[in-house]
PDB file of C-alpha atoms in Angstrom:
ATOM      1  CA  LEU A1293      18.741-129.726  80.074  1.00 31.00           C
ATOM      2  CA  ARG A1294      16.732-127.065  78.371  1.00 36.00           C
ATOM      3  CA  SER A1295      16.233-123.593  79.602  1.00 39.00           C
ATOM      4  CA  ALA A1296      13.875-122.586  76.724  1.00 45.00           C
ATOM      5  CA  LEU A1297      10.440-123.930  76.149  1.00 46.00           C
ATOM      6  CA  PRO A1298      10.022-126.722  73.678  1.00 49.00           C
ATOM      7  CA  SER A1299       8.468-125.538  70.302  1.00 47.00           C
ATOM      8  CA  ALA A1300       4.780-126.320  69.803  1.00 47.00           C
ATOM      9  CA  GLY A1301       4.981-127.891  66.327  1.00 50.00           C
ATOM     10  CA  GLU A1302       2.003-130.286  65.849  1.00 57.00           C
ATOM     11  CA  THR A1303       1.706-130.832  69.563  1.00 67.00           C
ATOM     12  CA  MET A1304      -0.004-128.622  72.250  1.00 90.00           C
ATOM     13  CA  LEU A1305       1.728-127.023  75.122  1.00 94.00           C
ATOM     14  CA  VAL A1306      -0.013-126.896  78.477  1.00 96.00           C
ATOM     15  CA  LEU A1307       1.297-124.850  81.360  1.00 97.00           C
ATOM     16  CA  VAL A1308       0.368-126.579  84.709  1.00 97.00           C
ATOM     17  CA  VAL A1309       0.865-123.994  87.519  1.00 97.00           C
ATOM     18  CA  GLY A1310      -0.504-122.976  90.947  1.00 92.00           C
ATOM     19  CA  ASP A1311      -0.057-121.666  94.370  1.00 92.00           C
ATOM     20  CA  PHE A1312       0.916-118.165  93.535  1.00 93.00           C
ATOM     21  CA  HIS A1313      -0.145-116.348  96.649  1.00 91.00           C
ATOM     22  CA  ILE A1314       0.627-112.963  95.277  1.00 88.00           C
ATOM     23  CA  PRO A1315       0.655-110.545  97.191  1.00 90.00           C
ATOM     24  CA  THR A1316       0.104-112.397 100.391  1.00 88.00           C
ATOM     25  CA  ARG A1317       3.009-114.752 100.683  1.00 86.00           C
ATOM     26  CA  ALA A1318       5.067-113.817  97.424  1.00 87.00           C
ATOM     27  CA  HIS A1319       5.667-110.470  95.470  1.00 88.00           C
ATOM     28  CA  SER A1320       5.726-111.940  92.036  1.00 92.00           C
ATOM     29  CA  VAL A1321       6.556-114.751  89.703  1.00 94.00           C
ATOM     30  CA  PRO A1322      10.328-115.140  89.494  1.00 94.00           C
ATOM     31  CA  ALA A1323      11.924-113.093  86.682  1.00 94.00           C
ATOM     32  CA  LYS A1324      13.769-116.161  85.268  1.00 96.00           C
ATOM     33  CA  PHE A1325      10.283-117.866  84.956  1.00 96.00           C
ATOM     34  CA  LYS A1326       8.605-114.838  83.381  1.00 94.00           C
ATOM     35  CA  LYS A1327      11.274-114.815  80.557  1.00 94.00           C
ATOM     36  CA  LEU A1328      10.311-118.329  79.765  1.00 94.00           C
ATOM     37  CA  LEU A1329       6.626-117.808  79.933  1.00 94.00           C
ATOM     38  CA  VAL A1330       5.859-115.579  77.008  1.00 89.00           C
ATOM     39  CA  PRO A1331       2.705-115.279  74.893  1.00 91.00           C
ATOM     40  CA  GLY A1332       2.403-117.288  71.667  1.00 88.00           C
ATOM     41  CA  LYS A1333       4.121-120.478  72.865  1.00 91.00           C
ATOM     42  CA  ILE A1334       1.692-121.938  75.190  1.00 95.00           C
ATOM     43  CA  GLN A1335      -1.866-123.127  74.033  1.00 94.00           C
ATOM     44  CA  HIS A1336      -3.446-123.864  77.387  1.00 96.00           C
ATOM     45  CA  ILE A1337      -3.005-123.106  81.012  1.00 97.00           C
ATOM     46  CA  LEU A1338      -4.168-125.338  84.003  1.00 97.00           C
ATOM     47  CA  CYS A1339      -4.017-123.719  87.235  1.00 96.00           C
ATOM     48  CA  THR A1340      -4.438-125.304  90.682  1.00 95.00           C
ATOM     49  CA  GLY A1341      -5.596-122.171  92.306  1.00 91.00           C
ATOM     50  CA  ASN A1342      -4.484-119.667  94.923  1.00 92.00           C
ATOM     51  CA  LEU A1343      -4.183-116.999  92.501  1.00 91.00           C
ATOM     52  CA  VAL A1344      -5.436-114.690  95.312  1.00 89.00           C
ATOM     53  CA  THR A1345      -5.999-111.625  92.955  1.00 91.00           C
ATOM     54  CA  LYS A1346      -7.506-110.945  89.589  1.00 91.00           C
ATOM     55  CA  GLU A1347      -4.145-109.518  88.407  1.00 94.00           C
ATOM     56  CA  THR A1348      -2.687-112.948  88.739  1.00 93.00           C
ATOM     57  CA  LEU A1349      -5.339-114.210  86.514  1.00 94.00           C
ATOM     58  CA  ASP A1350      -4.935-111.405  84.056  1.00 95.00           C
ATOM     59  CA  TYR A1351      -1.118-112.285  83.916  1.00 95.00           C
ATOM     60  CA  LEU A1352      -2.011-115.919  82.922  1.00 96.00           C
ATOM     61  CA  ARG A1353      -4.475-114.740  80.294  1.00 96.00           C
ATOM     62  CA  SER A1354      -1.542-112.623  78.808  1.00 96.00           C
ATOM     63  CA  ILE A1355       0.435-115.921  78.193  1.00 96.00           C
ATOM     64  CA  ALA A1356      -2.520-117.935  76.723  1.00 95.00           C
ATOM     65  CA  SER A1357      -6.241-117.301  76.107  1.00 90.00           C
ATOM     66  CA  ASP A1358      -7.295-120.771  77.128  1.00 94.00           C
ATOM     67  CA  VAL A1359      -6.879-120.546  80.936  1.00 96.00           C
ATOM     68  CA  HIS A1360      -8.641-123.102  83.284  1.00 96.00           C
ATOM     69  CA  VAL A1361      -8.658-122.496  87.026  1.00 95.00           C
ATOM     70  CA  VAL A1362      -9.928-124.262  90.112  1.00 95.00           C
ATOM     71  CA  LYS A1363     -10.552-122.513  93.460  1.00 93.00           C
ATOM     72  CA  GLY A1364      -7.760-122.612  95.966  1.00 88.00           C
ATOM     73  CA  ASP A1365      -8.360-122.167  99.687  1.00 90.00           C
ATOM     74  CA  PHE A1366      -7.208-118.497  99.455  1.00 88.00           C
ATOM     75  CA  ASP A1367      -9.162-117.547  96.283  1.00 85.00           C
ATOM     76  CA  ASP A1368     -12.336-115.447  96.370  1.00 84.00           C
ATOM     77  CA  GLY A1369     -13.081-115.805  92.682  1.00 79.00           C
ATOM     78  CA  ASP A1370     -15.870-117.782  91.096  1.00 89.00           C
ATOM     79  CA  TYR A1371     -13.814-120.804  90.339  1.00 92.00           C
ATOM     80  CA  PRO A1372     -15.245-124.434  90.400  1.00 93.00           C
ATOM     81  CA  ASP A1373     -13.644-126.860  93.081  1.00 93.00           C
ATOM     82  CA  GLN A1374     -12.680-129.289  90.233  1.00 95.00           C
ATOM     83  CA  LYS A1375     -12.836-129.353  86.619  1.00 96.00           C
ATOM     84  CA  VAL A1376     -12.148-131.905  83.717  1.00 96.00           C
ATOM     85  CA  ILE A1377     -10.550-130.752  80.530  1.00 95.00           C
ATOM     86  CA  ASN A1378      -9.883-132.496  77.377  1.00 94.00           C
ATOM     87  CA  VAL A1379      -6.582-131.709  75.638  1.00 93.00           C
ATOM     88  CA  GLY A1380      -5.723-133.892  72.595  1.00 90.00           C
ATOM     89  CA  SER A1381      -6.724-137.420  73.429  1.00 90.00           C
ATOM     90  CA  PHE A1382      -6.168-136.818  77.109  1.00 94.00           C
ATOM     91  CA  LYS A1383      -8.764-136.223  79.694  1.00 95.00           C
ATOM     92  CA  ILE A1384      -7.291-134.153  82.538  1.00 96.00           C
ATOM     93  CA  GLY A1385      -8.715-133.555  85.992  1.00 96.00           C
ATOM     94  CA  LEU A1386      -7.805-130.419  88.000  1.00 96.00           C
ATOM     95  CA  CYS A1387      -8.462-129.902  91.672  1.00 95.00           C
ATOM     96  CA  HIS A1388      -6.599-127.381  94.103  1.00 92.00           C
ATOM     97  CA  GLY A1389      -6.031-130.259  96.674  1.00 87.00           C
ATOM     98  CA  HIS A1390      -7.014-128.660  99.913  1.00 86.00           C
ATOM     99  CA  GLN A1391     -10.312-130.801  99.747  1.00 81.00           C
ATOM    100  CA  ILE A1392      -8.204-134.058  99.658  1.00 79.00           C
ATOM    101  CA  VAL A1393      -7.443-135.549 103.158  1.00 73.00           C
ATOM    102  CA  PRO A1394      -4.744-136.183 103.956  1.00 75.00           C
ATOM    103  CA  TRP A1395      -3.233-133.339 101.860  1.00 76.00           C
ATOM    104  CA  GLY A1396      -1.052-134.789  99.078  1.00 75.00           C
ATOM    105  CA  ASP A1397      -1.910-138.351  99.858  1.00 82.00           C
ATOM    106  CA  LYS A1398      -1.371-140.351  96.699  1.00 86.00           C
ATOM    107  CA  GLU A1399      -4.081-142.786  97.511  1.00 88.00           C
ATOM    108  CA  SER A1400      -6.836-140.128  98.048  1.00 86.00           C
ATOM    109  CA  ILE A1401      -5.621-138.367  94.953  1.00 87.00           C
ATOM    110  CA  GLY A1402      -5.909-141.606  93.065  1.00 86.00           C
ATOM    111  CA  LEU A1403      -9.454-141.922  94.364  1.00 88.00           C
ATOM    112  CA  LEU A1404     -10.385-138.553  92.983  1.00 92.00           C
ATOM    113  CA  GLN A1405      -8.674-139.537  89.575  1.00 93.00           C
ATOM    114  CA  ARG A1406     -10.884-142.620  89.449  1.00 93.00           C
ATOM    115  CA  GLN A1407     -13.990-140.587  90.294  1.00 95.00           C
ATOM    116  CA  LEU A1408     -13.311-138.108  87.669  1.00 96.00           C
ATOM    117  CA  ASP A1409     -12.258-141.054  85.246  1.00 96.00           C
ATOM    118  CA  VAL A1410      -9.369-139.087  83.900  1.00 96.00           C
ATOM    119  CA  ASP A1411      -6.053-139.943  82.294  1.00 96.00           C
ATOM    120  CA  VAL A1412      -4.075-137.293  84.124  1.00 96.00           C
ATOM    121  CA  MET A1413      -4.834-135.859  87.572  1.00 95.00           C
ATOM    122  CA  ILE A1414      -3.477-132.465  88.389  1.00 96.00           C
ATOM    123  CA  THR A1415      -3.574-131.212  92.145  1.00 95.00           C
ATOM    124  CA  GLY A1416      -1.575-128.713  94.266  1.00 90.00           C
ATOM    125  CA  HIS A1417      -1.966-127.237  97.622  1.00 90.00           C
ATOM    126  CA  THR A1418       1.187-128.746  99.089  1.00 87.00           C
ATOM    127  CA  HIS A1419       3.505-126.388  97.260  1.00 87.00           C
ATOM    128  CA  GLU A1420       5.779-129.482  96.644  1.00 89.00           C
ATOM    129  CA  LEU A1421       6.439-130.434  93.090  1.00 93.00           C
ATOM    130  CA  ALA A1422       5.572-134.122  92.294  1.00 93.00           C
ATOM    131  CA  THR A1423       4.866-136.316  89.295  1.00 95.00           C
ATOM    132  CA  TRP A1424       4.133-139.964  89.335  1.00 93.00           C
ATOM    133  CA  ALA A1425       2.325-142.762  87.361  1.00 93.00           C
ATOM    134  CA  VAL A1426       0.173-145.492  88.746  1.00 92.00           C
ATOM    135  CA  ASP A1427      -1.763-148.084  86.749  1.00 92.00           C
ATOM    136  CA  GLY A1428      -1.331-146.216  83.466  1.00 90.00           C
ATOM    137  CA  LYS A1429      -2.498-142.879  84.931  1.00 93.00           C
ATOM    138  CA  PHE A1430      -0.275-139.746  85.408  1.00 95.00           C
ATOM    139  CA  PHE A1431      -0.368-137.533  88.382  1.00 94.00           C
ATOM    140  CA  ILE A1432       1.219-133.916  88.466  1.00 96.00           C
ATOM    141  CA  ASN A1433       1.501-131.519  91.403  1.00 95.00           C
ATOM    142  CA  PRO A1434       3.063-128.273  89.962  1.00 96.00           C
ATOM    143  CA  GLY A1435       4.295-127.014  93.364  1.00 93.00           C
ATOM    144  CA  SER A1436       4.191-123.242  93.989  1.00 94.00           C
ATOM    145  CA  ILE A1437       5.570-121.136  90.880  1.00 96.00           C
ATOM    146  CA  THR A1438       6.562-118.343  93.386  1.00 94.00           C
ATOM    147  CA  GLY A1439       8.005-120.568  96.084  1.00 91.00           C
ATOM    148  CA  SER A1440       5.583-119.123  98.666  1.00 90.00           C
ATOM    149  CA  PHE A1441       5.653-120.673 101.997  1.00 82.00           C
ATOM    150  CA  SER A1442       3.345-123.562 103.072  1.00 80.00           C
ATOM    151  CA  PRO A1443       2.432-125.337 106.328  1.00 76.00           C
ATOM    152  CA  CYS A1444       2.938-128.476 104.406  1.00 70.00           C
ATOM    153  CA  ALA A1445       6.630-127.828 103.608  1.00 70.00           C
ATOM    154  CA  SER A1446       9.332-126.095 105.308  1.00 71.00           C
ATOM    155  CA  ALA A1447      11.424-125.021 102.243  1.00 82.00           C
ATOM    156  CA  VAL A1448       9.680-124.541  98.924  1.00 89.00           C
ATOM    157  CA  THR A1449      11.350-124.341  95.588  1.00 94.00           C
ATOM    158  CA  PRO A1450       9.631-122.247  92.895  1.00 95.00           C
ATOM    159  CA  SER A1451       8.305-124.456  90.227  1.00 96.00           C
ATOM    160  CA  PHE A1452       5.882-125.063  87.414  1.00 97.00           C
ATOM    161  CA  VAL A1453       5.263-127.942  84.765  1.00 97.00           C
ATOM    162  CA  LEU A1454       4.966-127.636  80.958  1.00 97.00           C
ATOM    163  CA  VAL A1455       3.376-130.610  79.229  1.00 96.00           C
ATOM    164  CA  ASP A1456       3.860-131.266  75.556  1.00 95.00           C
ATOM    165  CA  VAL A1457       0.695-133.130  74.717  1.00 94.00           C
ATOM    166  CA  GLN A1458       1.265-135.533  71.645  1.00 92.00           C
ATOM    167  CA  PRO A1459      -1.155-138.006  70.221  1.00 90.00           C
ATOM    168  CA  SER A1460      -0.451-140.969  72.585  1.00 90.00           C
ATOM    169  CA  SER A1461       2.080-139.459  75.064  1.00 93.00           C
ATOM    170  CA  LEU A1462       2.891-136.630  77.393  1.00 94.00           C
ATOM    171  CA  VAL A1463       6.315-135.138  77.577  1.00 95.00           C
ATOM    172  CA  THR A1464       6.394-133.385  80.769  1.00 95.00           C
ATOM    173  CA  TYR A1465       9.018-130.629  81.504  1.00 97.00           C
ATOM    174  CA  VAL A1466       9.515-129.841  85.157  1.00 96.00           C
ATOM    175  CA  TYR A1467      11.017-126.424  85.810  1.00 97.00           C
ATOM    176  CA  GLN A1468      12.526-125.547  89.301  1.00 97.00           C
ATOM    177  CA  LEU A1469      14.453-122.391  90.270  1.00 96.00           C
ATOM    178  CA  VAL A1470      17.283-123.733  92.309  1.00 95.00           C
ATOM    179  CA  GLY A1471      19.204-120.912  93.789  1.00 91.00           C
ATOM    180  CA  GLU A1472      19.813-118.690  90.733  1.00 91.00           C
ATOM    181  CA  ASP A1473      19.619-121.511  88.158  1.00 95.00           C
ATOM    182  CA  VAL A1474      16.431-122.875  86.193  1.00 96.00           C
ATOM    183  CA  LYS A1475      16.758-126.564  86.408  1.00 96.00           C
ATOM    184  CA  VAL A1476      14.662-128.733  83.946  1.00 96.00           C
ATOM    185  CA  ASP A1477      13.794-132.182  84.004  1.00 96.00           C
ATOM    186  CA  LYS A1478      12.032-134.354  81.219  1.00 96.00           C
ATOM    187  CA  ILE A1479       9.491-137.089  81.912  1.00 95.00           C
ATOM    188  CA  GLU A1480       7.631-138.966  79.315  1.00 93.00           C
ATOM    189  CA  HIS A1481       4.238-140.772  79.909  1.00 93.00           C
ATOM    190  CA  LYS A1482       2.664-142.956  77.278  1.00 90.00           C
ATOM    191  CA  LYS A1483      -1.118-143.328  77.210  1.00 85.00           C
ATOM    192  CA  ALA A1484      -2.324-146.636  78.607  1.00 76.00           C
TER     193      ALA A1484
END
């Protein structure tokens, strides 16, 4: 397991994050996560929304200059409902997820992935970390970086995802704050 961020090298590091709910449901990003998320390491940030305040957006911009945000159900900002971003050879779809019914439903998320015609579909809203692959496509829900409560989940573990975008694959690092320890899992996905 790794407790530090992978090095950028010739690849691109993408932070996938969302559901902050600061200050309404959480005070801040956990200190152990803040120590990992430092400027100069990450090239892109893809956020599933629910930043709630401009200060949270400013925090993300302090980590990387290329920040993409979609509108969560608690955001007042002028963000789109969904967005498609190209990173390397991958086409990535981004949507908060409160618009997808039932919430977190893999088949409904798959329908949106096909409508957007993307290689990777990122959604949030449920505050539950999840990654899966179907028919050569990859799906990510980064959970809630602050671990803020949700009507969808009784206990929420703070989490975020870091994706190392390589020419034909994604190396995904899933970070979770379990008790006082940062747990990291690695998942590799090859482009279909």
